[in-house]
Short mmCIF file of C-alpha atoms and ligand atoms in Angstrom, two decimals:
data_model
loop_
_atom_site.label_atom_id
_atom_site.label_comp_id
_atom_site.label_asym_id
_atom_site.label_seq_id
_atom_site.Cartn_x
_atom_site.Cartn_y
_atom_site.Cartn_z
CA MET Y 1 31.98 6.10 -17.36
CA THR Y 2 28.48 7.61 -17.51
CA VAL Y 3 27.05 8.25 -14.07
CA PRO Y 4 23.74 6.34 -13.87
CA LEU Y 5 20.23 7.51 -13.17
CA THR Y 6 19.70 5.99 -9.74
CA ILE Y 7 16.39 4.79 -8.36
CA VAL Y 8 15.98 3.92 -4.68
CA GLY Y 9 13.19 1.32 -4.45
CA SER Y 10 12.19 -1.62 -6.63
CA GLY Y 11 8.44 -1.58 -5.91
CA MET Y 12 5.79 -0.91 -8.53
CA ALA Y 13 6.86 2.77 -8.65
CA GLY Y 14 10.61 2.21 -9.08
CA LEU Y 15 10.38 -0.65 -11.58
CA GLY Y 16 7.38 0.99 -13.25
CA LEU Y 17 9.56 4.00 -14.04
CA VAL Y 18 12.30 1.79 -15.49
CA ARG Y 19 9.73 0.06 -17.71
CA GLN Y 20 8.40 3.38 -18.96
CA LEU Y 21 11.92 4.64 -19.72
CA ARG Y 22 12.81 1.48 -21.63
CA ALA Y 23 9.48 1.65 -23.50
CA LEU Y 24 10.54 5.13 -24.64
CA LYS Y 25 13.75 3.52 -25.98
CA ASP Y 26 15.84 5.27 -23.34
CA ASP Y 27 18.94 3.14 -22.89
CA ARG Y 28 20.87 5.19 -20.35
CA PRO Y 29 22.57 3.31 -17.50
CA ILE Y 30 20.19 2.85 -14.58
CA THR Y 31 20.97 1.58 -11.09
CA VAL Y 32 18.12 0.35 -8.86
CA ILE Y 33 18.88 -0.06 -5.18
CA THR Y 34 16.44 -1.87 -2.93
CA ALA Y 35 16.37 -2.94 0.69
CA ASP Y 36 14.27 -6.00 -0.19
CA SER Y 37 14.74 -8.98 -2.52
CA GLY Y 38 14.22 -6.94 -5.68
CA ASP Y 39 11.87 -9.56 -7.10
CA ASP Y 40 9.19 -8.11 -9.36
CA TYR Y 41 5.72 -8.64 -7.89
CA SER Y 42 2.36 -6.93 -7.76
CA LYS Y 43 1.82 -5.78 -4.17
CA PRO Y 44 -2.02 -5.88 -4.39
CA LEU Y 45 -1.77 -9.66 -4.84
CA LEU Y 46 -0.29 -10.05 -1.34
CA SER Y 47 -3.78 -9.84 0.14
CA THR Y 48 -5.33 -12.37 -2.25
CA GLY Y 49 -2.83 -15.23 -2.02
CA PHE Y 50 -4.15 -17.22 0.96
CA ALA Y 51 -7.58 -17.95 -0.50
CA LYS Y 52 -5.88 -19.37 -3.56
CA GLY Y 53 -3.21 -21.14 -1.49
CA LEU Y 54 -0.47 -19.33 -3.41
CA PRO Y 55 3.08 -19.80 -2.14
CA PRO Y 56 5.34 -16.71 -2.30
CA GLU Y 57 7.19 -17.99 -5.37
CA CYS Y 58 3.92 -17.82 -7.33
CA LEU Y 59 3.54 -14.13 -6.51
CA ALA Y 60 6.94 -13.13 -7.87
CA MET Y 61 6.55 -12.44 -11.58
CA GLN Y 62 10.30 -12.33 -12.01
CA SER Y 63 13.39 -12.77 -9.84
CA ALA Y 64 15.71 -9.81 -9.19
CA LEU Y 65 18.17 -11.37 -11.63
CA GLY Y 66 15.49 -11.63 -14.30
CA VAL Y 67 14.49 -8.00 -13.71
CA ALA Y 68 18.09 -6.82 -14.08
CA GLU Y 69 18.57 -8.73 -17.32
CA ARG Y 70 15.21 -7.92 -18.89
CA LEU Y 71 15.30 -4.20 -18.10
CA ASN Y 72 19.06 -3.84 -18.47
CA VAL Y 73 19.61 -2.28 -15.05
CA ALA Y 74 22.18 -2.75 -12.32
CA LEU Y 75 19.97 -4.02 -9.50
CA ARG Y 76 21.36 -4.11 -5.97
CA SER Y 77 19.03 -6.10 -3.75
CA HIS Y 78 19.07 -6.31 0.07
CA THR Y 79 20.98 -3.02 0.04
CA ARG Y 80 19.83 -0.13 2.21
CA VAL Y 81 20.70 3.45 1.29
CA ASP Y 82 21.83 5.21 4.46
CA ALA Y 83 21.99 8.82 3.32
CA ILE Y 84 21.78 11.20 0.36
CA ASP Y 85 24.38 13.90 -0.24
CA LEU Y 86 22.66 16.42 -2.51
CA GLU Y 87 25.73 18.59 -3.01
CA ALA Y 88 28.14 15.81 -3.92
CA ARG Y 89 25.34 13.94 -5.78
CA THR Y 90 26.13 10.68 -4.04
CA LEU Y 91 24.33 8.08 -1.98
CA ARG Y 92 25.93 6.63 1.11
CA ILE Y 93 25.63 2.86 1.53
CA GLY Y 94 27.73 1.87 4.54
CA ALA Y 95 31.24 3.11 3.76
CA GLU Y 96 30.52 3.31 0.03
CA ARG Y 97 29.75 6.54 -1.87
CA LEU Y 98 27.71 5.96 -5.00
CA PRO Y 99 27.39 8.81 -7.53
CA TRP Y 100 24.12 9.56 -9.32
CA SER Y 101 23.30 11.79 -12.28
CA GLU Y 102 19.59 12.04 -11.46
CA LEU Y 103 18.05 10.54 -8.34
CA VAL Y 104 14.56 9.04 -8.05
CA LEU Y 105 13.17 8.22 -4.62
CA ALA Y 106 10.57 5.43 -4.77
CA THR Y 107 10.95 4.28 -1.18
CA GLY Y 108 7.26 3.55 -0.62
CA ALA Y 109 5.60 3.50 2.79
CA SER Y 110 6.23 1.41 5.87
CA PRO Y 111 3.64 -0.11 8.18
CA ALA Y 112 3.09 1.65 11.47
CA MET Y 113 3.73 -0.47 14.60
CA PRO Y 114 2.00 1.25 17.50
CA PHE Y 115 2.67 -1.60 19.95
CA CYS Y 116 5.64 -2.90 21.80
CA VAL Y 117 5.99 -6.54 20.73
CA PRO Y 118 7.98 -8.70 23.19
CA PRO Y 119 11.04 -10.17 21.38
CA ALA Y 120 9.83 -13.69 22.28
CA LEU Y 121 6.79 -13.09 20.01
CA GLY Y 122 8.81 -11.87 17.01
CA ASP Y 123 7.94 -15.10 15.16
CA ARG Y 124 4.19 -14.74 15.91
CA VAL Y 125 3.38 -11.08 15.29
CA PHE Y 126 3.63 -9.96 11.65
CA GLN Y 127 3.14 -7.05 9.29
CA VAL Y 128 2.83 -7.80 5.59
CA ASN Y 129 3.88 -4.98 3.29
CA ASP Y 130 6.16 -6.67 0.77
CA LEU Y 131 6.96 -10.06 -0.69
CA ASP Y 132 9.63 -10.78 1.95
CA ASP Y 133 7.01 -10.16 4.68
CA TYR Y 134 4.56 -12.42 2.82
CA ARG Y 135 7.23 -15.16 2.72
CA ALA Y 136 7.67 -14.93 6.50
CA PHE Y 137 3.92 -14.87 7.29
CA HIS Y 138 3.12 -17.62 4.80
CA GLY Y 139 5.93 -19.75 6.28
CA ALA Y 140 4.55 -19.30 9.81
CA LEU Y 141 1.03 -20.32 8.68
CA GLU Y 142 2.36 -23.38 6.85
CA ALA Y 143 4.43 -24.42 9.88
CA LEU Y 144 1.26 -24.63 11.98
CA ASN Y 145 -0.02 -27.45 9.77
CA HIS Y 146 -3.62 -26.65 10.59
CA PRO Y 147 -6.07 -23.78 10.05
CA ALA Y 148 -4.75 -20.94 12.15
CA ARG Y 149 -6.45 -18.60 14.59
CA VAL Y 150 -5.31 -15.19 13.34
CA VAL Y 151 -5.98 -11.91 15.12
CA ILE Y 152 -5.82 -9.00 12.68
CA VAL Y 153 -5.37 -5.57 14.22
CA GLY Y 154 -6.74 -2.76 12.05
CA PHE Y 155 -9.93 -2.05 10.10
CA GLY Y 156 -8.23 -0.39 7.11
CA LEU Y 157 -7.98 -1.68 3.56
CA VAL Y 158 -5.01 -3.94 4.30
CA GLY Y 159 -6.55 -5.44 7.47
CA CYS Y 160 -9.94 -6.04 5.81
CA GLU Y 161 -8.45 -7.56 2.66
CA PHE Y 162 -6.26 -9.96 4.66
CA ALA Y 163 -9.25 -10.82 6.88
CA ASN Y 164 -11.36 -11.77 3.86
CA ASP Y 165 -8.47 -13.64 2.23
CA LEU Y 166 -7.42 -15.61 5.31
CA ALA Y 167 -11.03 -16.53 6.13
CA ALA Y 168 -11.52 -17.71 2.53
CA GLY Y 169 -8.34 -19.76 2.97
CA GLY Y 170 -9.96 -21.60 5.90
CA HIS Y 171 -8.38 -19.73 8.81
CA ARG Y 172 -10.25 -18.41 11.86
CA VAL Y 173 -10.04 -14.66 11.89
CA ALA Y 174 -10.72 -12.12 14.63
CA LEU Y 175 -10.54 -8.42 13.68
CA VAL Y 176 -9.79 -5.78 16.29
CA ALA Y 177 -9.84 -1.98 15.93
CA PRO Y 178 -10.86 1.13 17.88
CA GLU Y 179 -13.37 2.28 15.25
CA ALA Y 180 -17.08 1.42 15.15
CA ALA Y 181 -16.96 -0.38 11.77
CA PRO Y 182 -14.54 -1.58 9.09
CA LEU Y 183 -12.95 0.76 6.51
CA PRO Y 184 -13.59 3.97 8.47
CA ARG Y 185 -11.54 6.13 6.09
CA LEU Y 186 -13.28 4.82 2.98
CA LEU Y 187 -16.88 4.19 4.07
CA PRO Y 188 -19.56 5.99 6.07
CA GLU Y 189 -20.46 3.87 9.09
CA PRO Y 190 -23.61 2.09 7.75
CA LEU Y 191 -21.60 0.76 4.81
CA GLY Y 192 -18.76 -0.28 7.10
CA ARG Y 193 -21.30 -2.11 9.26
CA ALA Y 194 -22.59 -3.96 6.17
CA LEU Y 195 -19.05 -5.19 5.51
CA GLY Y 196 -18.70 -6.14 9.20
CA GLU Y 197 -21.92 -8.17 8.94
CA ALA Y 198 -20.65 -9.98 5.86
CA PHE Y 199 -17.45 -10.78 7.76
CA GLY Y 200 -19.48 -12.00 10.75
CA GLU Y 201 -21.62 -14.25 8.56
CA ALA Y 202 -18.41 -15.80 7.21
CA GLY Y 203 -17.42 -16.75 10.75
CA MET Y 204 -15.08 -13.91 11.70
CA SER Y 205 -15.37 -12.22 15.07
CA LEU Y 206 -15.25 -8.42 15.08
CA HIS Y 207 -14.06 -6.49 18.11
CA THR Y 208 -15.06 -2.89 17.45
CA ARG Y 209 -14.16 0.11 19.65
CA CYS Y 210 -11.30 -1.96 21.13
CA SER Y 211 -7.58 -1.32 21.19
CA VAL Y 212 -4.80 -3.78 21.86
CA ALA Y 213 -3.40 -3.31 25.35
CA GLY Y 214 -0.54 -5.80 24.94
CA PHE Y 215 0.71 -9.14 23.69
CA SER Y 216 1.95 -12.04 25.80
CA ARG Y 217 2.92 -15.67 25.35
CA GLN Y 218 0.29 -18.04 26.73
CA GLY Y 219 1.77 -21.53 26.35
CA ALA Y 220 1.74 -22.21 22.60
CA ASP Y 221 -0.59 -19.24 21.97
CA VAL Y 222 -0.22 -15.51 21.69
CA GLY Y 223 -2.45 -13.71 24.17
CA VAL Y 224 -3.84 -10.47 22.77
CA ALA Y 225 -5.11 -8.34 25.65
CA LEU Y 226 -7.76 -5.79 24.70
CA ASP Y 227 -8.44 -2.56 26.54
CA ASP Y 228 -12.01 -3.67 27.37
CA GLY Y 229 -10.44 -6.27 29.68
CA SER Y 230 -10.98 -9.27 27.39
CA GLN Y 231 -8.28 -11.46 25.83
CA LEU Y 232 -8.06 -13.24 22.47
CA ASP Y 233 -5.89 -16.32 22.03
CA ALA Y 234 -4.23 -16.67 18.65
CA ASP Y 235 -1.67 -18.67 16.75
CA LEU Y 236 -0.56 -15.60 14.82
CA VAL Y 237 -1.21 -11.86 14.86
CA LEU Y 238 -1.20 -9.57 11.84
CA VAL Y 239 -0.82 -5.88 12.60
CA ALA Y 240 -2.26 -3.65 9.87
CA THR Y 241 -2.52 -0.25 11.48
CA GLY Y 242 -1.70 2.02 8.56
CA LEU Y 243 1.22 3.02 6.36
CA ARG Y 244 3.55 6.02 6.65
CA PRO Y 245 5.52 7.37 3.68
CA ARG Y 246 9.21 6.47 4.11
CA THR Y 247 10.62 9.98 4.11
CA ALA Y 248 13.54 9.60 6.53
CA LEU Y 249 16.24 9.62 3.82
CA ALA Y 250 14.73 12.67 2.12
CA GLU Y 251 14.18 14.57 5.37
CA ALA Y 252 17.75 13.93 6.57
CA ALA Y 253 19.03 15.27 3.24
CA GLY Y 254 17.01 18.47 3.66
CA LEU Y 255 14.50 17.70 0.90
CA PRO Y 256 10.96 19.05 1.37
CA ALA Y 257 9.11 16.28 3.20
CA GLY Y 258 6.63 15.73 6.01
CA PRO Y 259 4.04 13.23 7.23
CA ALA Y 260 2.26 13.26 3.84
CA GLY Y 261 5.42 12.32 1.96
CA ILE Y 262 8.18 13.95 -0.07
CA HIS Y 263 6.70 17.12 -1.52
CA VAL Y 264 7.07 17.20 -5.29
CA ASP Y 265 5.53 19.34 -7.99
CA ARG Y 266 3.48 17.91 -10.84
CA ARG Y 267 6.70 17.02 -12.65
CA LEU Y 268 7.58 14.86 -9.63
CA ASN Y 269 10.48 17.17 -8.84
CA ALA Y 270 11.64 17.63 -5.23
CA ALA Y 271 14.91 19.49 -5.92
CA PRO Y 272 17.19 19.92 -8.96
CA GLY Y 273 17.85 16.42 -10.29
CA VAL Y 274 15.85 14.75 -7.51
CA HIS Y 275 12.42 13.21 -8.08
CA ALA Y 276 9.96 11.10 -6.10
CA LEU Y 277 6.96 8.96 -7.01
CA GLY Y 278 4.76 6.22 -5.60
CA ASP Y 279 3.62 5.88 -1.98
CA VAL Y 280 6.41 8.15 -0.73
CA ALA Y 281 5.46 11.11 -2.93
CA CYS Y 282 3.05 13.89 -2.09
CA VAL Y 283 2.30 15.36 -5.51
CA ASP Y 284 1.13 18.96 -5.37
CA GLY Y 285 -0.44 18.21 -1.97
CA VAL Y 286 -1.92 14.79 -2.86
CA ASN Y 287 -0.51 11.47 -1.66
CA ALA Y 288 -2.71 8.74 -3.14
CA MET Y 289 -1.19 5.43 -2.09
CA TYR Y 290 -2.63 3.34 -4.92
CA VAL Y 291 -1.42 1.78 -8.12
CA GLN Y 292 -3.08 4.02 -10.71
CA PRO Y 293 -1.50 7.25 -9.43
CA LEU Y 294 1.95 5.69 -9.34
CA GLN Y 295 1.53 4.33 -12.86
CA ALA Y 296 0.51 7.78 -14.13
CA SER Y 297 3.50 9.27 -12.27
CA ALA Y 298 5.93 6.75 -13.79
CA LYS Y 299 4.66 7.59 -17.28
CA ALA Y 300 4.91 11.35 -16.75
CA LEU Y 301 8.35 11.20 -15.12
CA ALA Y 302 9.74 8.97 -17.88
CA ARG Y 303 8.64 11.55 -20.44
CA THR Y 304 10.17 14.38 -18.43
CA LEU Y 305 13.46 12.52 -18.02
CA THR Y 306 13.61 11.86 -21.75
CA GLY Y 307 13.22 15.51 -22.68
CA THR Y 308 9.46 16.13 -22.79
CA PRO Y 309 8.55 17.94 -19.57
CA THR Y 310 5.22 16.40 -18.51
CA GLU Y 311 2.95 17.18 -15.59
CA VAL Y 312 1.08 14.31 -13.98
CA GLY Y 313 -2.67 14.32 -13.34
CA PHE Y 314 -4.70 11.85 -11.26
CA GLY Y 315 -8.25 11.06 -12.38
CA ALA Y 316 -11.29 10.21 -10.25
CA TRP Y 317 -9.93 6.72 -9.67
CA PRO Y 318 -11.96 4.78 -7.12
CA VAL Y 319 -10.41 2.21 -4.81
CA MET Y 320 -11.69 -1.31 -5.35
CA VAL Y 321 -11.38 -3.15 -2.06
CA LYS Y 322 -10.67 -6.86 -2.50
CA THR Y 323 -13.30 -8.19 -0.10
CA PRO Y 324 -15.32 -10.69 -2.19
CA LEU Y 325 -17.51 -11.40 0.86
CA LEU Y 326 -18.96 -7.95 0.15
CA PRO Y 327 -17.65 -5.97 -2.85
CA VAL Y 328 -16.66 -2.42 -1.91
CA VAL Y 329 -15.71 0.52 -4.14
CA ALA Y 330 -14.89 3.96 -2.77
CA LEU Y 331 -13.67 7.31 -3.91
CA PRO Y 332 -13.06 9.07 -0.59
CA PRO Y 333 -13.65 12.84 -0.77
CA ALA Y 334 -10.48 14.96 -0.58
CA VAL Y 335 -12.09 17.26 2.01
CA ALA Y 336 -14.70 16.57 4.70
CA PRO Y 337 -18.07 16.52 2.90
CA ALA Y 338 -20.90 18.82 3.91
CA ARG Y 339 -23.11 15.73 3.97
CA TRP Y 340 -23.32 12.08 2.92
CA ARG Y 341 -26.50 11.01 1.12
CA LEU Y 342 -27.14 7.34 1.83
CA ASP Y 343 -29.47 5.06 -0.04
CA GLY Y 344 -29.76 1.29 0.32
CA GLU Y 345 -30.60 -1.60 2.54
CA GLY Y 346 -29.03 -4.83 3.71
CA LYS Y 347 -25.63 -5.14 2.07
CA ASP Y 348 -26.31 -2.94 -0.96
CA TRP Y 349 -25.54 0.73 -0.37
CA VAL Y 350 -24.81 3.90 -2.32
CA ALA Y 351 -23.29 6.78 -0.34
CA LEU Y 352 -22.72 10.09 -2.10
CA ALA Y 353 -20.45 12.70 -0.53
CA GLU Y 354 -21.51 16.24 -1.36
CA GLY Y 355 -19.82 19.59 -0.93
CA GLU Y 356 -21.57 22.77 0.31
CA ASP Y 357 -22.76 23.42 -3.26
CA GLU Y 358 -24.35 19.92 -3.42
CA ARG Y 359 -21.80 18.78 -5.98
CA LEU Y 360 -20.56 15.20 -5.82
CA ILE Y 361 -17.07 15.11 -4.27
CA GLY Y 362 -16.76 11.39 -3.53
CA PHE Y 363 -18.73 8.18 -3.10
CA ALA Y 364 -18.80 4.72 -1.58
CA LEU Y 365 -20.62 1.65 -2.87
CA THR Y 366 -21.20 -1.83 -1.48
CA GLY Y 367 -22.70 -5.10 -2.70
CA ARG Y 368 -24.72 -4.96 -5.90
CA CYS Y 369 -24.38 -1.16 -6.00
CA VAL Y 370 -20.70 -1.35 -6.99
CA ARG Y 371 -21.91 -1.52 -10.59
CA ARG Y 372 -22.50 2.25 -10.38
CA LYS Y 373 -18.78 2.94 -10.05
CA VAL Y 374 -18.11 4.02 -13.65
CA GLU Y 375 -21.10 6.37 -13.80
CA LEU Y 376 -20.19 7.99 -10.46
CA ALA Y 377 -16.46 8.19 -11.21
CA ARG Y 378 -17.34 10.13 -14.37
CA ALA Y 379 -19.30 12.64 -12.30
CA ALA Y 380 -16.71 13.03 -9.50
CA PRO Y 381 -13.80 15.48 -9.47
CA ALA Y 382 -10.28 14.31 -10.37
CA LEU Y 383 -7.90 13.58 -7.48
CA LEU Y 384 -5.33 15.88 -9.09
CA GLY Y 385 -6.94 17.66 -12.02
C1 FAD U 401 -1.71 -5.69 1.07
C2 FAD U 401 -1.84 -4.54 0.11
C3 FAD U 401 -2.81 -4.57 -0.87
C4 FAD U 401 -2.96 -3.52 -1.75
N1 FAD U 401 -3.93 -3.57 -2.71
C5 FAD U 401 -4.05 -2.57 -3.60
C6 FAD U 401 -5.02 -2.62 -4.65
O1 FAD U 401 -5.81 -3.56 -4.73
N2 FAD U 401 -5.08 -1.60 -5.55
C7 FAD U 401 -4.22 -0.53 -5.47
O2 FAD U 401 -4.31 0.37 -6.31
N3 FAD U 401 -3.28 -0.44 -4.49
C8 FAD U 401 -3.16 -1.43 -3.56
N4 FAD U 401 -2.22 -1.36 -2.58
C9 FAD U 401 -1.30 -0.21 -2.59
C10 FAD U 401 -0.18 -0.42 -3.64
O3 FAD U 401 0.24 -1.74 -3.62
C11 FAD U 401 0.96 0.55 -3.36
O4 FAD U 401 0.47 1.86 -3.59
C12 FAD U 401 2.19 0.33 -4.24
O5 FAD U 401 2.57 -1.01 -4.31
C13 FAD U 401 3.36 1.17 -3.71
O6 FAD U 401 4.48 0.97 -4.51
P1 FAD U 401 5.85 1.77 -4.23
O7 FAD U 401 6.79 1.31 -5.28
O8 FAD U 401 5.58 3.23 -4.11
O9 FAD U 401 6.32 1.32 -2.77
P2 FAD U 401 6.85 -0.10 -2.22
O10 FAD U 401 6.27 -1.23 -2.93
O11 FAD U 401 6.69 -0.01 -0.74
O12 FAD U 401 8.40 -0.10 -2.56
C14 FAD U 401 9.33 0.64 -1.83
C15 FAD U 401 10.72 0.18 -2.20
O13 FAD U 401 11.68 1.05 -1.58
C16 FAD U 401 12.70 0.26 -1.00
N5 FAD U 401 13.36 1.06 0.06
C17 FAD U 401 12.78 1.80 1.03
N6 FAD U 401 13.72 2.43 1.77
C18 FAD U 401 14.91 2.10 1.23
C19 FAD U 401 16.28 2.43 1.54
N7 FAD U 401 16.62 3.25 2.52
N8 FAD U 401 17.26 1.89 0.77
C20 FAD U 401 16.94 1.05 -0.26
N9 FAD U 401 15.68 0.72 -0.60
C21 FAD U 401 14.69 1.23 0.14
C22 FAD U 401 11.97 -0.98 -0.53
O14 FAD U 401 12.87 -2.04 -0.30
C23 FAD U 401 11.07 -1.23 -1.75
O15 FAD U 401 11.79 -1.86 -2.78
C24 FAD U 401 -2.08 -2.40 -1.66
C25 FAD U 401 -1.10 -2.36 -0.65
C26 FAD U 401 -0.97 -3.42 0.23
C27 FAD U 401 0.10 -3.37 1.31
#
């Protein structure tokens, strides 16, 4: 029996690679192993479903069974890989040893949880990073039977998108984070403040420069104690404090990996016969946790695996933040800029990040200025040229 190409992870990276291989008419046996349901869904839609009132089943484009049939793969859902043996070329899943011919790690990134959540609040404090999480959070909101008071912890892309989406869905949102303004890693502060104002005008409360000191049960509510001494009462809490590449399997196997991900070259190679792509991969020093880079990686790796060695490149692909209350587009500079040049007023801002030589190395746009994204992306350097 032919030993299969084995992919760990059924997210957009893992299934994207299978699609690319099948599009190249590659019909080798493929096994996909995933810790989650294995349903095919677009993760960016998770933070747009509440405004549209979409139940989880509407976000799944295809069930795991449908994926397996359509792409002709052996898909093992709700199955966690425990270890990789590089020498024996096997995966360990409990007591089972599963051989692979080539191994692809597409294990994504997991949400950081910097707080200790009392077990009694396990059904009130959530993180949403996959469709299974969305099912649980959506179920808890539905069970309340009324617009919920939701405290969102974190000013990053995920926290801000959920804030906008939940508010648009009629819920009462409070946002808490230690930074001075939303999207601190994507936007210079005046632009972040413009987004904060738009959120405020939509009825959200923003608690800037505040950290969560602890959670407690207060009757039917969750008490969220802040380090400025105040307390917020909520029905539910959503913690969105950043994502970390899931490198534990790779690190334990002795593959090159660190906080930025599994280190791979531009052919997505980590070791002989072992590849990585998607949120878990740090490609030639760059880990861009967005869809376009993983799609480019899937295309390049499929070509390499089918006999045409191909290096991946990432263009100047800006991030489009899904906050309709104030449109935001950003291409964060890869290195700290020498200066930001800001131009704008009210909600409409252009911020240009320049290097020492005054060249454009990144940008951020809000409001009506987002229409400049194509022009500026053309002028900016590629993420991985
Ligand atoms: C709310 C939200 C909104 C977003 N919006 C956008 C957007 O608008 N535009 C954009 O470009 N990007 C967006 N992103 C980022 C984008 O969705 C991710 O970059 C992308 O989905 C990552 O895909 P992945 O396949 O690498 O990882 P994941 O989707 O995390 O998949 C990882 C897979 O690995 C499996 N796995 C992990 N460990 C194991 C193990 N030990 N054994 C078995 N299986 C394992 C998991 O079960 C899962 O199947 C968003 C992200 C979030 C969370």
